[in-house]
Amino acid sequence: MNHVFSPPPVVSVPVVGRSERFPVHRVYCVGRNYAAHAREMGFTGREPPFFFLKPADDALVIADGQGPTPVPYPSLTGDLHHEIECVVAIGRGGRDIEAADAGQHIFGYAVGIDLTRRDLQASMKQQGRPWCIGKAFDHSAPIGPITEAAQAGDPSHAGIWLKVNGNERQRSDLGQLIWSVGEIIEHLSRAWELQPGDLIYTGTPEGVGSLVRGDVVTGGVQGLVDISVRIV
Ligand code: MN
C-alpha cells in the first residue's frame, strides 16, 4: 500500500530473555489506585477505578537498562512529577473479562514511570477539563523491559519503589493496590475491548514529587527489571 507519507514504525518493548519484542497497541493508565496516594491528592481512596490514556507512539520511552535513558524535561510545566507504577502487558485481548480469568490475558509485567505535568493537571481538574495536557504528553511514559508472567513472581505481593539521585521517594507493595490487576482488567475490558499489545499502568503509591533537569530516577518492582532514566 502507498501512503502520502511514511507511516511511523511500530513501537515495541523488549522482552527479557527473548529476541522478539512486544508490539504496543494502547497505553492505559489507572488513576489513584493506592489509598495513601489518593489521600495525598485530596481524595478518600474509596472511589471506583478510573482510566486515562497516553499515546503509544510518542509517550513511551523504552528504557533498556544500558545506563539511565535520557528523558527530556517537557514544555509548559514547572512541576514535573514522578509516579512509579507496575505495568501490565496484555497478550490476549477480550471484552467483559472476569477478574478471575484476567491472568489468561496477561503476557507479562514491566516497571514504568507515569510522568505528570502536575501543575497543568491541577489546573485542568480545577476547571473540570480533560487531563490530557497534564498526562498524555510526549515522552511521558518511560517503561523498562517486560518480564513474562511465568517468570515475574507473585505480582499481587511485590515491593515497588522509586529513588531520585539515590534518595528514596516512593516505597509500597502491590498488595496495597485498591483495585487488583484482575479487577482493573475486569473494569477496563467493560469500557474498551482489550487488544494484544495493550499496556496498563496500574497506579502509583504515595510519595510522588517534583523532578528537575539532571535528576536520575531509578525504580523497581520486586521480580521485574529496574528502570533508570535521567531528566535532561
Ligand atoms: Mn499514575
PDB file of N, CA, C and O in Angstrom, residues 166-207:
ATOM      1  N   GLY A 166      19.374   8.592  44.132  1.00  0.00           N
ATOM      2  CA  GLY A 166      19.726   7.672  45.215  1.00  0.00           C
ATOM      3  C   GLY A 166      18.883   7.816  46.474  1.00  0.00           C
ATOM      4  O   GLY A 166      19.010   7.002  47.394  1.00  0.00           O
ATOM      5  N   ASN A 167      18.047   8.862  46.552  1.00  0.00           N
ATOM      6  CA  ASN A 167      17.221   9.077  47.739  1.00  0.00           C
ATOM      7  C   ASN A 167      15.814   8.519  47.519  1.00  0.00           C
ATOM      8  O   ASN A 167      15.158   8.890  46.549  1.00  0.00           O
ATOM      9  N   GLU A 168      15.375   7.665  48.451  1.00  0.00           N
ATOM     10  CA  GLU A 168      14.082   7.013  48.265  1.00  0.00           C
ATOM     11  C   GLU A 168      12.927   8.014  48.388  1.00  0.00           C
ATOM     12  O   GLU A 168      12.864   8.787  49.331  1.00  0.00           O
ATOM     13  N   ARG A 169      12.045   8.002  47.404  1.00  0.00           N
ATOM     14  CA  ARG A 169      10.873   8.883  47.417  1.00  0.00           C
ATOM     15  C   ARG A 169       9.572   8.088  47.567  1.00  0.00           C
ATOM     16  O   ARG A 169       8.604   8.564  48.124  1.00  0.00           O
ATOM     17  N   GLN A 170       9.526   6.907  46.949  1.00  0.00           N
ATOM     18  CA  GLN A 170       8.296   6.113  46.983  1.00  0.00           C
ATOM     19  C   GLN A 170       8.648   4.681  47.366  1.00  0.00           C
ATOM     20  O   GLN A 170       9.624   4.131  46.850  1.00  0.00           O
ATOM     21  N   ARG A 171       7.864   4.083  48.265  1.00  0.00           N
ATOM     22  CA  ARG A 171       8.004   2.653  48.577  1.00  0.00           C
ATOM     23  C   ARG A 171       6.669   2.123  49.061  1.00  0.00           C
ATOM     24  O   ARG A 171       6.036   2.710  49.926  1.00  0.00           O
ATOM     25  N   SER A 172       6.232   1.040  48.451  1.00  0.00           N
ATOM     26  CA  SER A 172       4.992   0.409  48.871  1.00  0.00           C
ATOM     27  C   SER A 172       5.035  -1.048  48.431  1.00  0.00           C
ATOM     28  O   SER A 172       6.118  -1.612  48.213  1.00  0.00           O
ATOM     29  N   ASP A 173       3.865  -1.639  48.312  1.00  0.00           N
ATOM     30  CA  ASP A 173       3.763  -3.041  47.897  1.00  0.00           C
ATOM     31  C   ASP A 173       2.521  -3.156  47.025  1.00  0.00           C
ATOM     32  O   ASP A 173       1.521  -2.481  47.271  1.00  0.00           O
ATOM     33  N   LEU A 174       2.594  -3.984  45.987  1.00  0.00           N
ATOM     34  CA  LEU A 174       1.430  -4.131  45.100  1.00  0.00           C
ATOM     35  C   LEU A 174       0.226  -4.700  45.854  1.00  0.00           C
ATOM     36  O   LEU A 174      -0.910  -4.591  45.391  1.00  0.00           O
ATOM     37  N   GLY A 175       0.470  -5.294  47.035  1.00  0.00           N
ATOM     38  CA  GLY A 175      -0.638  -5.725  47.896  1.00  0.00           C
ATOM     39  C   GLY A 175      -1.485  -4.556  48.376  1.00  0.00           C
ATOM     40  O   GLY A 175      -2.606  -4.754  48.859  1.00  0.00           O
ATOM     41  N   GLN A 176      -0.953  -3.331  48.245  1.00  0.00           N
ATOM     42  CA  GLN A 176      -1.686  -2.129  48.670  1.00  0.00           C
ATOM     43  C   GLN A 176      -2.572  -1.547  47.567  1.00  0.00           C
ATOM     44  O   GLN A 176      -3.257  -0.536  47.793  1.00  0.00           O
ATOM     45  N   LEU A 177      -2.575  -2.144  46.383  1.00  0.00           N
ATOM     46  CA  LEU A 177      -3.459  -1.651  45.313  1.00  0.00           C
ATOM     47  C   LEU A 177      -4.906  -1.688  45.786  1.00  0.00           C
ATOM     48  O   LEU A 177      -5.362  -2.697  46.330  1.00  0.00           O
ATOM     49  N   ILE A 178      -5.646  -0.603  45.567  1.00  0.00           N
ATOM     50  CA  ILE A 178      -7.076  -0.597  45.898  1.00  0.00           C
ATOM     51  C   ILE A 178      -7.790  -1.587  44.984  1.00  0.00           C
ATOM     52  O   ILE A 178      -8.579  -2.421  45.430  1.00  0.00           O
ATOM     53  N   TRP A 179      -7.522  -1.486  43.679  1.00  0.00           N
ATOM     54  CA  TRP A 179      -8.092  -2.397  42.679  1.00  0.00           C
ATOM     55  C   TRP A 179      -6.965  -3.277  42.171  1.00  0.00           C
ATOM     56  O   TRP A 179      -5.972  -2.778  41.635  1.00  0.00           O
ATOM     57  N   SER A 180      -7.110  -4.591  42.356  1.00  0.00           N
ATOM     58  CA  SER A 180      -6.074  -5.542  41.944  1.00  0.00           C
ATOM     59  C   SER A 180      -5.944  -5.553  40.424  1.00  0.00           C
ATOM     60  O   SER A 180      -6.818  -5.044  39.711  1.00  0.00           O
ATOM     61  N   VAL A 181      -4.876  -6.169  39.933  1.00  0.00           N
ATOM     62  CA  VAL A 181      -4.672  -6.261  38.479  1.00  0.00           C
ATOM     63  C   VAL A 181      -5.872  -6.930  37.820  1.00  0.00           C
ATOM     64  O   VAL A 181      -6.363  -6.482  36.779  1.00  0.00           O
ATOM     65  N   GLY A 182      -6.378  -8.016  38.414  1.00  0.00           N
ATOM     66  CA  GLY A 182      -7.547  -8.699  37.847  1.00  0.00           C
ATOM     67  C   GLY A 182      -8.768  -7.794  37.804  1.00  0.00           C
ATOM     68  O   GLY A 182      -9.498  -7.757  36.808  1.00  0.00           O
ATOM     69  N   GLU A 183      -8.996  -7.059  38.884  1.00  0.00           N
ATOM     70  CA  GLU A 183     -10.148  -6.137  38.935  1.00  0.00           C
ATOM     71  C   GLU A 183      -9.990  -4.989  37.939  1.00  0.00           C
ATOM     72  O   GLU A 183     -10.966  -4.543  37.336  1.00  0.00           O
ATOM     73  N   ILE A 184      -8.762  -4.501  37.762  1.00  0.00           N
ATOM     74  CA  ILE A 184      -8.511  -3.451  36.764  1.00  0.00           C
ATOM     75  C   ILE A 184      -8.895  -3.956  35.380  1.00  0.00           C
ATOM     76  O   ILE A 184      -9.592  -3.272  34.611  1.00  0.00           O
ATOM     77  N   ILE A 185      -8.442  -5.175  35.049  1.00  0.00           N
ATOM     78  CA  ILE A 185      -8.734  -5.745  33.725  1.00  0.00           C
ATOM     79  C   ILE A 185     -10.238  -5.960  33.567  1.00  0.00           C
ATOM     80  O   ILE A 185     -10.799  -5.716  32.492  1.00  0.00           O
ATOM     81  N   GLU A 186     -10.919  -6.370  34.639  1.00  0.00           N
ATOM     82  CA  GLU A 186     -12.379  -6.543  34.564  1.00  0.00           C
ATOM     83  C   GLU A 186     -13.063  -5.215  34.236  1.00  0.00           C
ATOM     84  O   GLU A 186     -13.873  -5.132  33.307  1.00  0.00           O
ATOM     85  N   HIS A 187     -12.723  -4.164  34.976  1.00  0.00           N
ATOM     86  CA  HIS A 187     -13.343  -2.842  34.750  1.00  0.00           C
ATOM     87  C   HIS A 187     -12.977  -2.292  33.375  1.00  0.00           C
ATOM     88  O   HIS A 187     -13.826  -1.788  32.643  1.00  0.00           O
ATOM     89  N   LEU A 188     -11.683  -2.368  33.035  1.00  0.00           N
ATOM     90  CA  LEU A 188     -11.209  -1.770  31.783  1.00  0.00           C
ATOM     91  C   LEU A 188     -11.851  -2.455  30.573  1.00  0.00           C
ATOM     92  O   LEU A 188     -12.252  -1.785  29.607  1.00  0.00           O
ATOM     93  N   SER A 189     -11.999  -3.778  30.646  1.00  0.00           N
ATOM     94  CA  SER A 189     -12.500  -4.525  29.480  1.00  0.00           C
ATOM     95  C   SER A 189     -14.010  -4.399  29.321  1.00  0.00           C
ATOM     96  O   SER A 189     -14.564  -4.878  28.336  1.00  0.00           O
ATOM     97  N   ARG A 190     -14.675  -3.757  30.284  1.00  0.00           N
ATOM     98  CA  ARG A 190     -16.088  -3.407  30.084  1.00  0.00           C
ATOM     99  C   ARG A 190     -16.210  -2.136  29.256  1.00  0.00           C
ATOM    100  O   ARG A 190     -17.195  -1.919  28.574  1.00  0.00           O
ATOM    101  N   ALA A 191     -15.186  -1.288  29.371  1.00  0.00           N
ATOM    102  CA  ALA A 191     -15.236   0.022  28.710  1.00  0.00           C
ATOM    103  C   ALA A 191     -14.582   0.012  27.330  1.00  0.00           C
ATOM    104  O   ALA A 191     -14.995   0.770  26.446  1.00  0.00           O
ATOM    105  N   TRP A 192     -13.538  -0.808  27.163  1.00  0.00           N
ATOM    106  CA  TRP A 192     -12.836  -0.934  25.886  1.00  0.00           C
ATOM    107  C   TRP A 192     -12.590  -2.419  25.639  1.00  0.00           C
ATOM    108  O   TRP A 192     -12.360  -3.169  26.586  1.00  0.00           O
ATOM    109  N   GLU A 193     -12.588  -2.830  24.380  1.00  0.00           N
ATOM    110  CA  GLU A 193     -12.156  -4.187  24.075  1.00  0.00           C
ATOM    111  C   GLU A 193     -10.640  -4.212  24.135  1.00  0.00           C
ATOM    112  O   GLU A 193      -9.971  -3.499  23.368  1.00  0.00           O
ATOM    113  N   LEU A 194     -10.093  -4.987  25.050  1.00  0.00           N
ATOM    114  CA  LEU A 194      -8.635  -5.052  25.161  1.00  0.00           C
ATOM    115  C   LEU A 194      -8.060  -5.804  23.967  1.00  0.00           C
ATOM    116  O   LEU A 194      -8.678  -6.727  23.436  1.00  0.00           O
ATOM    117  N   GLN A 195      -6.867  -5.369  23.555  1.00  0.00           N
ATOM    118  CA  GLN A 195      -6.201  -5.955  22.392  1.00  0.00           C
ATOM    119  C   GLN A 195      -4.816  -6.438  22.811  1.00  0.00           C
ATOM    120  O   GLN A 195      -4.196  -5.863  23.717  1.00  0.00           O
ATOM    121  N   PRO A 196      -4.292  -7.478  22.138  1.00  0.00           N
ATOM    122  CA  PRO A 196      -2.897  -7.843  22.371  1.00  0.00           C
ATOM    123  C   PRO A 196      -2.028  -6.611  22.107  1.00  0.00           C
ATOM    124  O   PRO A 196      -2.242  -5.904  21.122  1.00  0.00           O
ATOM    125  N   GLY A 197      -1.083  -6.358  22.988  1.00  0.00           N
ATOM    126  CA  GLY A 197      -0.233  -5.183  22.827  1.00  0.00           C
ATOM    127  C   GLY A 197      -0.636  -4.019  23.712  1.00  0.00           C
ATOM    128  O   GLY A 197       0.079  -3.025  23.778  1.00  0.00           O
ATOM    129  N   ASP A 198      -1.778  -4.136  24.395  1.00  0.00           N
ATOM    130  CA  ASP A 198      -2.156  -3.066  25.325  1.00  0.00           C
ATOM    131  C   ASP A 198      -1.267  -3.106  26.564  1.00  0.00           C
ATOM    132  O   ASP A 198      -0.925  -4.185  27.070  1.00  0.00           O
ATOM    133  N   LEU A 199      -0.911  -1.926  27.047  1.00  0.00           N
ATOM    134  CA  LEU A 199      -0.178  -1.770  28.307  1.00  0.00           C
ATOM    135  C   LEU A 199      -1.084  -1.067  29.298  1.00  0.00           C
ATOM    136  O   LEU A 199      -1.842  -0.163  28.917  1.00  0.00           O
ATOM    137  N   ILE A 200      -1.030  -1.478  30.561  1.00  0.00           N
ATOM    138  CA  ILE A 200      -1.837  -0.832  31.605  1.00  0.00           C
ATOM    139  C   ILE A 200      -0.917  -0.403  32.743  1.00  0.00           C
ATOM    140  O   ILE A 200      -0.332  -1.250  33.440  1.00  0.00           O
ATOM    141  N   TYR A 201      -0.758   0.919  32.924  1.00  0.00           N
ATOM    142  CA  TYR A 201      -0.040   1.454  34.077  1.00  0.00           C
ATOM    143  C   TYR A 201      -1.025   1.415  35.248  1.00  0.00           C
ATOM    144  O   TYR A 201      -2.097   2.019  35.183  1.00  0.00           O
ATOM    145  N   THR A 202      -0.675   0.671  36.324  1.00  0.00           N
ATOM    146  CA  THR A 202      -1.679   0.288  37.326  1.00  0.00           C
ATOM    147  C   THR A 202      -1.809   1.260  38.498  1.00  0.00           C
ATOM    148  O   THR A 202      -2.539   0.974  39.441  1.00  0.00           O
ATOM    149  N   GLY A 203      -1.138   2.390  38.446  1.00  0.00           N
ATOM    150  CA  GLY A 203      -1.280   3.384  39.513  1.00  0.00           C
ATOM    151  C   GLY A 203      -0.030   3.473  40.360  1.00  0.00           C
ATOM    152  O   GLY A 203       0.808   2.565  40.364  1.00  0.00           O
ATOM    153  N   THR A 204       0.085   4.601  41.072  1.00  0.00           N
ATOM    154  CA  THR A 204       1.307   4.852  41.846  1.00  0.00           C
ATOM    155  C   THR A 204       0.999   4.939  43.332  1.00  0.00           C
ATOM    156  O   THR A 204      -0.070   5.416  43.721  1.00  0.00           O
ATOM    157  N   PRO A 205       1.952   4.485  44.178  1.00  0.00           N
ATOM    158  CA  PRO A 205       1.786   4.673  45.620  1.00  0.00           C
ATOM    159  C   PRO A 205       2.125   6.106  46.038  1.00  0.00           C
ATOM    160  O   PRO A 205       2.517   6.927  45.205  1.00  0.00           O
ATOM    161  N   GLU A 206       2.002   6.377  47.324  1.00  0.00           N
ATOM    162  CA  GLU A 206       2.283   7.705  47.867  1.00  0.00           C
ATOM    163  C   GLU A 206       3.753   8.085  47.674  1.00  0.00           C
ATOM    164  O   GLU A 206       4.590   7.224  47.439  1.00  0.00           O
ATOM    165  N   GLY A 207       4.010   9.387  47.802  1.00  0.00           N
ATOM    166  CA  GLY A 207       5.389   9.869  47.724  1.00  0.00           C
ATOM    167  C   GLY A 207       5.738  10.536  46.412  1.00  0.00           C
ATOM    168  O   GLY A 207       6.910  10.795  46.141  1.00  0.00           O
TER     169      GLY A 207
END
